[in-house]
GROMACS .gro file of C-alpha atoms in nm:
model
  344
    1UNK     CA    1  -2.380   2.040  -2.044
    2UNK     CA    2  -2.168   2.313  -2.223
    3UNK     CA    3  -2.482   2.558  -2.258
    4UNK     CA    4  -2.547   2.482  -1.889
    5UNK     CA    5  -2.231   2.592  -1.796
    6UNK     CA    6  -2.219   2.884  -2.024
    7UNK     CA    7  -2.543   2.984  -1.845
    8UNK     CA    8  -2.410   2.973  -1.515
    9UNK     CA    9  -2.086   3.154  -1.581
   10UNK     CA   10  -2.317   3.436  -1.771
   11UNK     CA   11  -2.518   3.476  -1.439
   12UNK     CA   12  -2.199   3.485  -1.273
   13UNK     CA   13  -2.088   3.782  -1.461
   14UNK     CA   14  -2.000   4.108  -1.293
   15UNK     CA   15  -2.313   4.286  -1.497
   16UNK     CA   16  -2.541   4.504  -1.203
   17UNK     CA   17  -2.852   4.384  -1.377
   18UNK     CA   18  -2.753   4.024  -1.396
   19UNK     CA   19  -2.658   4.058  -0.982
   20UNK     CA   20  -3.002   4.225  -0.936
   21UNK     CA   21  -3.199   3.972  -1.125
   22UNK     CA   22  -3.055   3.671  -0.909
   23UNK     CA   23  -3.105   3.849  -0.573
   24UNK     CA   24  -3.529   3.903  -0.693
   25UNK     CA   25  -3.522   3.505  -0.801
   26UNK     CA   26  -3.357   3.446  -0.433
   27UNK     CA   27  -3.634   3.644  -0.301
   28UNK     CA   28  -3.892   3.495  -0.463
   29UNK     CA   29  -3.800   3.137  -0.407
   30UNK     CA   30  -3.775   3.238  -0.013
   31UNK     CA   31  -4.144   3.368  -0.051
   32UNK     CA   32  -4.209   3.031  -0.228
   33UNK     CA   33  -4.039   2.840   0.016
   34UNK     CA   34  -4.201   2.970   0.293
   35UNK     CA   35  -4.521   2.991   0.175
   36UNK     CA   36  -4.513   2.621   0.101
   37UNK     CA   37  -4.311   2.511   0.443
   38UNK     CA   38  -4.516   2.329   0.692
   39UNK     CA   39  -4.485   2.477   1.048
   40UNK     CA   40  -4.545   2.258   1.332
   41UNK     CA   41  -4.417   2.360   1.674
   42UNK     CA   42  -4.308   2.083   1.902
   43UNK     CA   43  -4.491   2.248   2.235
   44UNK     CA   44  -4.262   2.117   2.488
   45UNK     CA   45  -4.082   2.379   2.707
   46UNK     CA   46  -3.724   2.297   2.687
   47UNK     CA   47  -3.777   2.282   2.235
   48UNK     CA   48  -4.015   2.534   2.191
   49UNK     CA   49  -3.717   2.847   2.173
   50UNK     CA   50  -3.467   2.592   1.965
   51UNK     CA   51  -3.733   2.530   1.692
   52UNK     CA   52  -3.852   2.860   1.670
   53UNK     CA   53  -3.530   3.048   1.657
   54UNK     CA   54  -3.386   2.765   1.442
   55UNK     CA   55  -3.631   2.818   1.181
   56UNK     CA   56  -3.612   3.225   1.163
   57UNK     CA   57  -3.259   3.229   1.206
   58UNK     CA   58  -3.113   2.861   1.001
   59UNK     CA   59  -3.264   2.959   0.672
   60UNK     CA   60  -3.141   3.327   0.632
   61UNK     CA   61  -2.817   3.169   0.702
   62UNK     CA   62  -2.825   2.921   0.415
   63UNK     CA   63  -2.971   3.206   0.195
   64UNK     CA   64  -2.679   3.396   0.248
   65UNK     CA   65  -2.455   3.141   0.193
   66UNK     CA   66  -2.618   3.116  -0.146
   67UNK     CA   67  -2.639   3.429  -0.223
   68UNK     CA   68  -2.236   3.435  -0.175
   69UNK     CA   69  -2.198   3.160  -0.381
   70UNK     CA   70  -2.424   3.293  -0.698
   71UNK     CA   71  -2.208   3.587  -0.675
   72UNK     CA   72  -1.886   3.566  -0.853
   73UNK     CA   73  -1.740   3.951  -0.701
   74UNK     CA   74  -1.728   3.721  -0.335
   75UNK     CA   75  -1.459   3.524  -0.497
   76UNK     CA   76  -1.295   3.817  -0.674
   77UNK     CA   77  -1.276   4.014  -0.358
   78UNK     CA   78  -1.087   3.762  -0.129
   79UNK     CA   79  -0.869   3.675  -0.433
   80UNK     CA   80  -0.792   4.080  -0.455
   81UNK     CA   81  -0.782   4.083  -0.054
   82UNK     CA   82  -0.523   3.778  -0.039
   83UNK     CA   83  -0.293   3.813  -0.344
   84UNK     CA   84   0.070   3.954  -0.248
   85UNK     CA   85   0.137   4.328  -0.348
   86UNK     CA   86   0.354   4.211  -0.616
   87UNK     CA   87   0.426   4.535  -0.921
   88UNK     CA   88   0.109   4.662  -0.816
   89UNK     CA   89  -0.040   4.800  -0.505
   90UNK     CA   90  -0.410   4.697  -0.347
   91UNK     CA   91  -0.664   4.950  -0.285
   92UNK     CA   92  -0.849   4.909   0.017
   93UNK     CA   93  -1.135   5.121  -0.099
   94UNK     CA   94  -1.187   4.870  -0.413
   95UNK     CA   95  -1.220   4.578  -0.142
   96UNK     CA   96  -1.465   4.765   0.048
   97UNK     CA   97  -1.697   4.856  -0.245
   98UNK     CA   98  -1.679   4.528  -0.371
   99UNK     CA   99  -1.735   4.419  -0.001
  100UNK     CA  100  -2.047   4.640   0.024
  101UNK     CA  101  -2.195   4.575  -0.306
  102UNK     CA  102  -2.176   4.208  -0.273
  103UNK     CA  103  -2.342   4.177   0.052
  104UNK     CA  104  -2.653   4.438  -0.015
  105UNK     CA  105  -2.715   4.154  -0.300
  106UNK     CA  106  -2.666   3.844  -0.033
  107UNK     CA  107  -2.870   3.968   0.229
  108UNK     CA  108  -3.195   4.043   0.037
  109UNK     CA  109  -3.354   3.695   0.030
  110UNK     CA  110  -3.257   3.635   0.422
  111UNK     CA  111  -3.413   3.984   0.443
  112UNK     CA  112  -3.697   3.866   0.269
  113UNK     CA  113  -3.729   3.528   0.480
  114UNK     CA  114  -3.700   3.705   0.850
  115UNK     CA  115  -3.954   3.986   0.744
  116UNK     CA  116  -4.205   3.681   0.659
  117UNK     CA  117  -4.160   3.503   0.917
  118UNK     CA  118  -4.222   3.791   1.194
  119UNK     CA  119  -4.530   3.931   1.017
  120UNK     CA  120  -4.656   3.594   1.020
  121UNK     CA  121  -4.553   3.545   1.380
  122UNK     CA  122  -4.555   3.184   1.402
  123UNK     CA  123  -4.189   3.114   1.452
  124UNK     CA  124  -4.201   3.430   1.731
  125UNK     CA  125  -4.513   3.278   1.894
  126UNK     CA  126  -4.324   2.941   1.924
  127UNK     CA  127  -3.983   3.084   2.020
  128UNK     CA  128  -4.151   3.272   2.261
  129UNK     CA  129  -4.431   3.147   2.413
  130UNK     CA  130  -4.278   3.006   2.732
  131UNK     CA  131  -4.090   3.296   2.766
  132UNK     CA  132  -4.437   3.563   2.862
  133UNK     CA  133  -4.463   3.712   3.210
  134UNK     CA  134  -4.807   3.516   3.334
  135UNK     CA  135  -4.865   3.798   3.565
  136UNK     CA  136  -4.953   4.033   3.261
  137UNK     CA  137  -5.272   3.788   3.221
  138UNK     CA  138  -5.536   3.737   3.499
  139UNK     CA  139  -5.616   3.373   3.405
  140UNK     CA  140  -5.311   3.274   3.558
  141UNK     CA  141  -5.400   3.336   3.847
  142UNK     CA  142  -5.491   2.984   3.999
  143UNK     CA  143  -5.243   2.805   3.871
  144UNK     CA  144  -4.906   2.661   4.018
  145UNK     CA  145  -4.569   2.764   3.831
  146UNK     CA  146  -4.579   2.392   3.674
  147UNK     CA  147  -4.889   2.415   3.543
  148UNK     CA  148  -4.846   2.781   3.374
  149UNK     CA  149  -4.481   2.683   3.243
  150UNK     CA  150  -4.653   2.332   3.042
  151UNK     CA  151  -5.010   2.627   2.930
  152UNK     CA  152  -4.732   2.854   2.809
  153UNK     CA  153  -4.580   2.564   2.634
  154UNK     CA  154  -4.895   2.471   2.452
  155UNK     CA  155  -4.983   2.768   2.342
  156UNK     CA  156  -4.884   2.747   1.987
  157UNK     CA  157  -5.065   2.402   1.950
  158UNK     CA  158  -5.410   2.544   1.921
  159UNK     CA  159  -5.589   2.191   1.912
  160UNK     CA  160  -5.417   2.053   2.199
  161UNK     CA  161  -5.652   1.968   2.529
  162UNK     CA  162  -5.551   2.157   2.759
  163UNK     CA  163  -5.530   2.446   2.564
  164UNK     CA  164  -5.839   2.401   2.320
  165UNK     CA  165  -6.042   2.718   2.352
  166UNK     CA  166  -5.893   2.875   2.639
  167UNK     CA  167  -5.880   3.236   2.644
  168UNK     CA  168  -5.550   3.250   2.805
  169UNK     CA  169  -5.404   3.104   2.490
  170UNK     CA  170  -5.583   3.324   2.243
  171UNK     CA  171  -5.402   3.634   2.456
  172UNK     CA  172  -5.070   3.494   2.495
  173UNK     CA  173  -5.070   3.426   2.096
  174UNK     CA  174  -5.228   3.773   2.060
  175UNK     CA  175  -4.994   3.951   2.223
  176UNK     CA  176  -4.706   3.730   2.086
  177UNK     CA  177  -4.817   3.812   1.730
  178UNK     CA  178  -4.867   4.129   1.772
  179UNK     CA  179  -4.455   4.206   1.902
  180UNK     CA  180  -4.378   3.996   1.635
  181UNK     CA  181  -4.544   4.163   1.342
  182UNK     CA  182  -4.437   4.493   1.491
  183UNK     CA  183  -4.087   4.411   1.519
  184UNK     CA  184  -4.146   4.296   1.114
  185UNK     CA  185  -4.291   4.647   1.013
  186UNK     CA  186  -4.019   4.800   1.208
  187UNK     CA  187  -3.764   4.629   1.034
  188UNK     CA  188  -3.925   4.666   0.693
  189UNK     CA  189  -3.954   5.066   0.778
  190UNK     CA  190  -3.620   5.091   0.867
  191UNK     CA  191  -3.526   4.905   0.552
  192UNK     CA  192  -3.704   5.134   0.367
  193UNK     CA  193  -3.595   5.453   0.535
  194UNK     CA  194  -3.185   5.351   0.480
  195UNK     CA  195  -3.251   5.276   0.105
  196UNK     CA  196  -3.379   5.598   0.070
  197UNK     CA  197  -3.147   5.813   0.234
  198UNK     CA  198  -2.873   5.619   0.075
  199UNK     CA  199  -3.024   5.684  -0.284
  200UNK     CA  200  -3.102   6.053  -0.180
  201UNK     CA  201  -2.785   6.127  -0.009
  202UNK     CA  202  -2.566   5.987  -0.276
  203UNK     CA  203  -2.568   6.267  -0.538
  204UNK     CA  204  -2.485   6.505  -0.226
  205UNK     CA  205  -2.123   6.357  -0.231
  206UNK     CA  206  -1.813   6.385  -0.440
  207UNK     CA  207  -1.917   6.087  -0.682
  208UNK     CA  208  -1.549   6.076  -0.835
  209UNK     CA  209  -1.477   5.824  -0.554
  210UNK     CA  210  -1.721   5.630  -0.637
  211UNK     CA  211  -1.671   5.638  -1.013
  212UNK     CA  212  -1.329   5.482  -0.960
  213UNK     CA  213  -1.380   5.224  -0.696
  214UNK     CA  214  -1.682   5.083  -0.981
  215UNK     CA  215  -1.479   5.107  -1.227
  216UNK     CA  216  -1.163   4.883  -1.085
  217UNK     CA  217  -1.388   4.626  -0.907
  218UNK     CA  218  -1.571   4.566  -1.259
  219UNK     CA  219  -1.192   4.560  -1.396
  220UNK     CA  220  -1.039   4.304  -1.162
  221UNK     CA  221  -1.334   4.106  -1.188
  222UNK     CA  222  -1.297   4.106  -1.646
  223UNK     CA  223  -0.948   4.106  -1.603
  224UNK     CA  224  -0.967   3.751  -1.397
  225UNK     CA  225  -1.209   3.651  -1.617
  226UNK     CA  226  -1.012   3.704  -1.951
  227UNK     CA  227  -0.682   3.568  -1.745
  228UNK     CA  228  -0.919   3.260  -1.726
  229UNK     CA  229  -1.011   3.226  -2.100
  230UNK     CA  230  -0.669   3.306  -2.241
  231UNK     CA  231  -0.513   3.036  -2.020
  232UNK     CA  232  -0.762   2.775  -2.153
  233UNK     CA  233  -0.696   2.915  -2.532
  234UNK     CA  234  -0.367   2.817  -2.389
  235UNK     CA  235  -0.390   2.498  -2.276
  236UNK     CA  236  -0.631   2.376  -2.604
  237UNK     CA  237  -0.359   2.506  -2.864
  238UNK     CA  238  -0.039   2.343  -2.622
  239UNK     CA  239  -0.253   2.013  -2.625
  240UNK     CA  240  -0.308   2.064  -2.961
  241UNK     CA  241   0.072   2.073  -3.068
  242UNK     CA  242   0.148   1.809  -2.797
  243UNK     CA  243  -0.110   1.563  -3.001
  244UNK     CA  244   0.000   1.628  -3.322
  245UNK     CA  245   0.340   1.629  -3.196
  246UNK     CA  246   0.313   1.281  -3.030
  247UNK     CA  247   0.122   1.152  -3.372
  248UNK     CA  248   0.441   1.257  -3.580
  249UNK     CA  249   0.639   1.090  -3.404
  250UNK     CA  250   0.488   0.757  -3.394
  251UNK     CA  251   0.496   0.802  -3.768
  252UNK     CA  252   0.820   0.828  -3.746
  253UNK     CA  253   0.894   0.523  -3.592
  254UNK     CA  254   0.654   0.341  -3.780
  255UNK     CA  255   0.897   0.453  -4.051
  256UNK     CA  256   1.171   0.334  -3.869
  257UNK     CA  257   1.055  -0.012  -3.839
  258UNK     CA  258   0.943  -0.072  -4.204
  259UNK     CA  259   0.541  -0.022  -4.148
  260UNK     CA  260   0.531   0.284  -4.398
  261UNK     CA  261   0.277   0.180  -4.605
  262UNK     CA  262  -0.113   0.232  -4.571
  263UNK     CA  263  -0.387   0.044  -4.683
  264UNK     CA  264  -0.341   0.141  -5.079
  265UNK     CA  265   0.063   0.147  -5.060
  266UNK     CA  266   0.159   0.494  -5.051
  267UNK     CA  267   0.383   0.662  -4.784
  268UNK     CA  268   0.188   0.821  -4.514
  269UNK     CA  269   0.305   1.222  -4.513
  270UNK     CA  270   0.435   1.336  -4.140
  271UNK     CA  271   0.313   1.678  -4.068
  272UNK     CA  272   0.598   1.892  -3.992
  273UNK     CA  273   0.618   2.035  -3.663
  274UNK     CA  274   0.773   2.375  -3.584
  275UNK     CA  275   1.022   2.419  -3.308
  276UNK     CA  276   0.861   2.601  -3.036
  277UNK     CA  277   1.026   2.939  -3.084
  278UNK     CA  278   1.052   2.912  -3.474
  279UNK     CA  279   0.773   3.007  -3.737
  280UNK     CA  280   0.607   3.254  -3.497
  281UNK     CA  281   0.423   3.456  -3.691
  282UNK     CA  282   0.411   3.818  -3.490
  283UNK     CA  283   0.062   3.934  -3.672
  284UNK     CA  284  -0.080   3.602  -3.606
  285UNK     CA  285  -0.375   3.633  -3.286
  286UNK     CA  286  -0.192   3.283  -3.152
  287UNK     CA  287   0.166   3.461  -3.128
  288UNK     CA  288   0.145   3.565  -2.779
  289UNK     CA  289  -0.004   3.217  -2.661
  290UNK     CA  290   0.319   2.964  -2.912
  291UNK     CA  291   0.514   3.176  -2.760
  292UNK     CA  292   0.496   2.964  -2.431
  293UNK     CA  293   0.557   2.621  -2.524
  294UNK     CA  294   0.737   2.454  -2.242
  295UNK     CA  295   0.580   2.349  -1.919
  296UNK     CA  296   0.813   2.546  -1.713
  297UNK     CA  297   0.751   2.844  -1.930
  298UNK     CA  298   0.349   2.792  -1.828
  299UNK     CA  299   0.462   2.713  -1.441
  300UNK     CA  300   0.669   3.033  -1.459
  301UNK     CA  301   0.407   3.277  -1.590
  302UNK     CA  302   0.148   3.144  -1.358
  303UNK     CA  303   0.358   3.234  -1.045
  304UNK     CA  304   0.435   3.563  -1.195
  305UNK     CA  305   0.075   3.622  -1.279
  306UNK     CA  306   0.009   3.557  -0.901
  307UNK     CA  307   0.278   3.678  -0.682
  308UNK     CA  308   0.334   3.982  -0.876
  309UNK     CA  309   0.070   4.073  -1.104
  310UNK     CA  310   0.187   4.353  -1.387
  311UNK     CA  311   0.116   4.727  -1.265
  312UNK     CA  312  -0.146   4.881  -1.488
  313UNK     CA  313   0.098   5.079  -1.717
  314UNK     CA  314   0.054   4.980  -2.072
  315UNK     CA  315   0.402   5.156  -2.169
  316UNK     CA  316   0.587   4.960  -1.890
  317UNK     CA  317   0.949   4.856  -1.978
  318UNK     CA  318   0.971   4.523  -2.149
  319UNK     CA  319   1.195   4.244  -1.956
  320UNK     CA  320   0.988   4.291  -1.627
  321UNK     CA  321   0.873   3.927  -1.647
  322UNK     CA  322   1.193   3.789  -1.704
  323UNK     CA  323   1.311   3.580  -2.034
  324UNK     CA  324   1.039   3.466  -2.222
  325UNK     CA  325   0.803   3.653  -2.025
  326UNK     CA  326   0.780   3.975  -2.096
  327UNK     CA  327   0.539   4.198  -2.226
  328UNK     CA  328   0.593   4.476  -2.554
  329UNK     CA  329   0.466   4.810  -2.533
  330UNK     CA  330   0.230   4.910  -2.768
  331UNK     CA  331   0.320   5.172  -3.044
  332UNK     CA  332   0.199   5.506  -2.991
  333UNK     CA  333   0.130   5.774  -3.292
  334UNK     CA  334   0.355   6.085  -3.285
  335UNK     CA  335   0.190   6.364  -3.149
  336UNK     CA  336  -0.044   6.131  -2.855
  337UNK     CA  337   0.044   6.105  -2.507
  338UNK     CA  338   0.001   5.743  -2.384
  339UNK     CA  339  -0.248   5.712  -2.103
  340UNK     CA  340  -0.216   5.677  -1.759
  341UNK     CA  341  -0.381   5.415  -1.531
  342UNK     CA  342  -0.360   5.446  -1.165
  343UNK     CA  343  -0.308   5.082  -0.979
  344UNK     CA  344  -0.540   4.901  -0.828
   0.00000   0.00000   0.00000
């Protein structure tokens, strides 16, 4: 279950490659999908639009929705768009490029699916088929309104009666099909035609812009990630000391009570348990996480971490966080100039 979940976090990873790789499995399960989906049109007049629309228009939806959900920068961006200002400011640009870049990924296998679906024109020829203007066809001609609304309605059931072999129904699903795969190449040219014009046009522009707005959507979405990882480092080494804690002290009163002795007769040792703030060793790669050992030490970095996130100055006065919270600055060699970070 762990590798499975290790898995899915990894595809949920901020990597380009990664993103592009789910959106071409999205798209190729919609071919699948479609390819192996049944279609059978009700042919009554008053269902006929519903079914057909339904079907081109439910499953893009869903796709999307998925394609939302396999992307982790979705939930990074309304986290980024909703979190108070706090020590450091919001960029609206970063929203929007992580706005743009994760719907170009969610809208290629609902892309995919409506492109199908109008080249194959059976969805358009059932959404549509009462919809034709009988006096565009001569064979019409002799019928009541009734009687052309419920032939209009049967058109897409080719092996139906009253339709079987009728030339009126071969040119009413002619001419449907032939809107509807039009209306498919027209969208797949125009597709085409924006993709390249955006790759051409690109390198025309000041890419400095650009540049930054990558670089601090990719570094909201590691830093939330690491903020993640840390805080469950956290929480394993806390329950850690809690355990051993609460084991020491059992011992103790075991002690207390006169049941000291084990199975061969000698005195159990009790682990000794450092005070919270004593025994930290500085060099140790645990210092930083000991160093909050009380539950309204965790509750109080948490908030801080959320209504006022740290500004992204790595030689920032110490205190900022308040006691017990705060955050050293690292040592510089004479001679270097510390670097500076604009906020996100």
């Amino acid at each position: 279950m762990d590798k499975f979940r290790m898995l899915f976090q990894h595809l949920q990873s901020s990597s380009e490659s990664v993103m592009n790789g789910i959106c071409l499995l999205l798209a190729a399960v919609t071919i699948k999908l479609y390819s192996s989906f049944d279609f059978n049109c009700p042919c009554l007049a008053h269902y006929n639009a519903l079914y057909g629309l339904g079907l081109l228009l439910t499953p893009p939806i869903a796709l999307f929705l998925c394609g939302l959900l396999a992307n982790r920068q979705s939930v990074v961006m309304v986290e980024e768009w909703r979190r108070p200002t706090g020590h450091r400011r919001k960029d609206p640009g970063i929203i929007r490029y992580m706005c743009s870049s994760v719907l170009q990924r969610a809208l290629a296998a609902p892309l995919v699916w409506i492109v199908l679906a109008l080249l194959d024109g059976k969805c358009f020829v059932c959404a549509f088929s009462s919809s034709v203007d009988p006096e565009k066809f001569l064979d019409f001609a002799n019928m009541t309104p009734s009687q052309v609304q419920l032939f209009l309605a049967k058109v897409p059931c080719k092996e139906d009666e009253l339709v079987r072999d009728s030339p009126a129904r071969k040119a009413v699903s002619r001419y449907l099909r032939c809107l509807s795969q039009a209306i498919g190449w027209s969208i797949t040219l125009l597709l085409i035609v924006v993709a390249f014009l955006a790759r051409c046009l690109r390198p025309c522009f000041d890419q400095t812009v650009f540049l930054q707005r990558r670089y601090w959507s990719n570094y909201v979405d590691l830093e939330q990630k690491l903020f993640d990882e840390t805080c469950c480092e956290h929480a394993r080494d806390f329950a850690h000391r809690c355990v051993l804690h609460f084991f020491a002290s059992m011992q103790s009163e075991m002690r207390a009570r006169g049941l000291r002795l084990d199975s061969v007769g000698r005195v159990p040792q009790t682990p000794e348990m450092p005070e919270p703030h004593e025994g930290l060793d500085c060099g140790s790669p645990k210092a930083h996480l000991r160093a909050v050992s009380s539950q309204e030490q965790v509750d109080r970095l948490l908030s801080a971490w959320y209504s006022s996130k740290p500004p992204l100055d790595l030689v920032a006065c110490p205190g900022l966080w308040g006691d017990g919270l705060s955050h050293r600055a690292p040592t510089v060699a004479p001679g270097t100039r510390p670097s500076q970070h604009t906020d996100v």
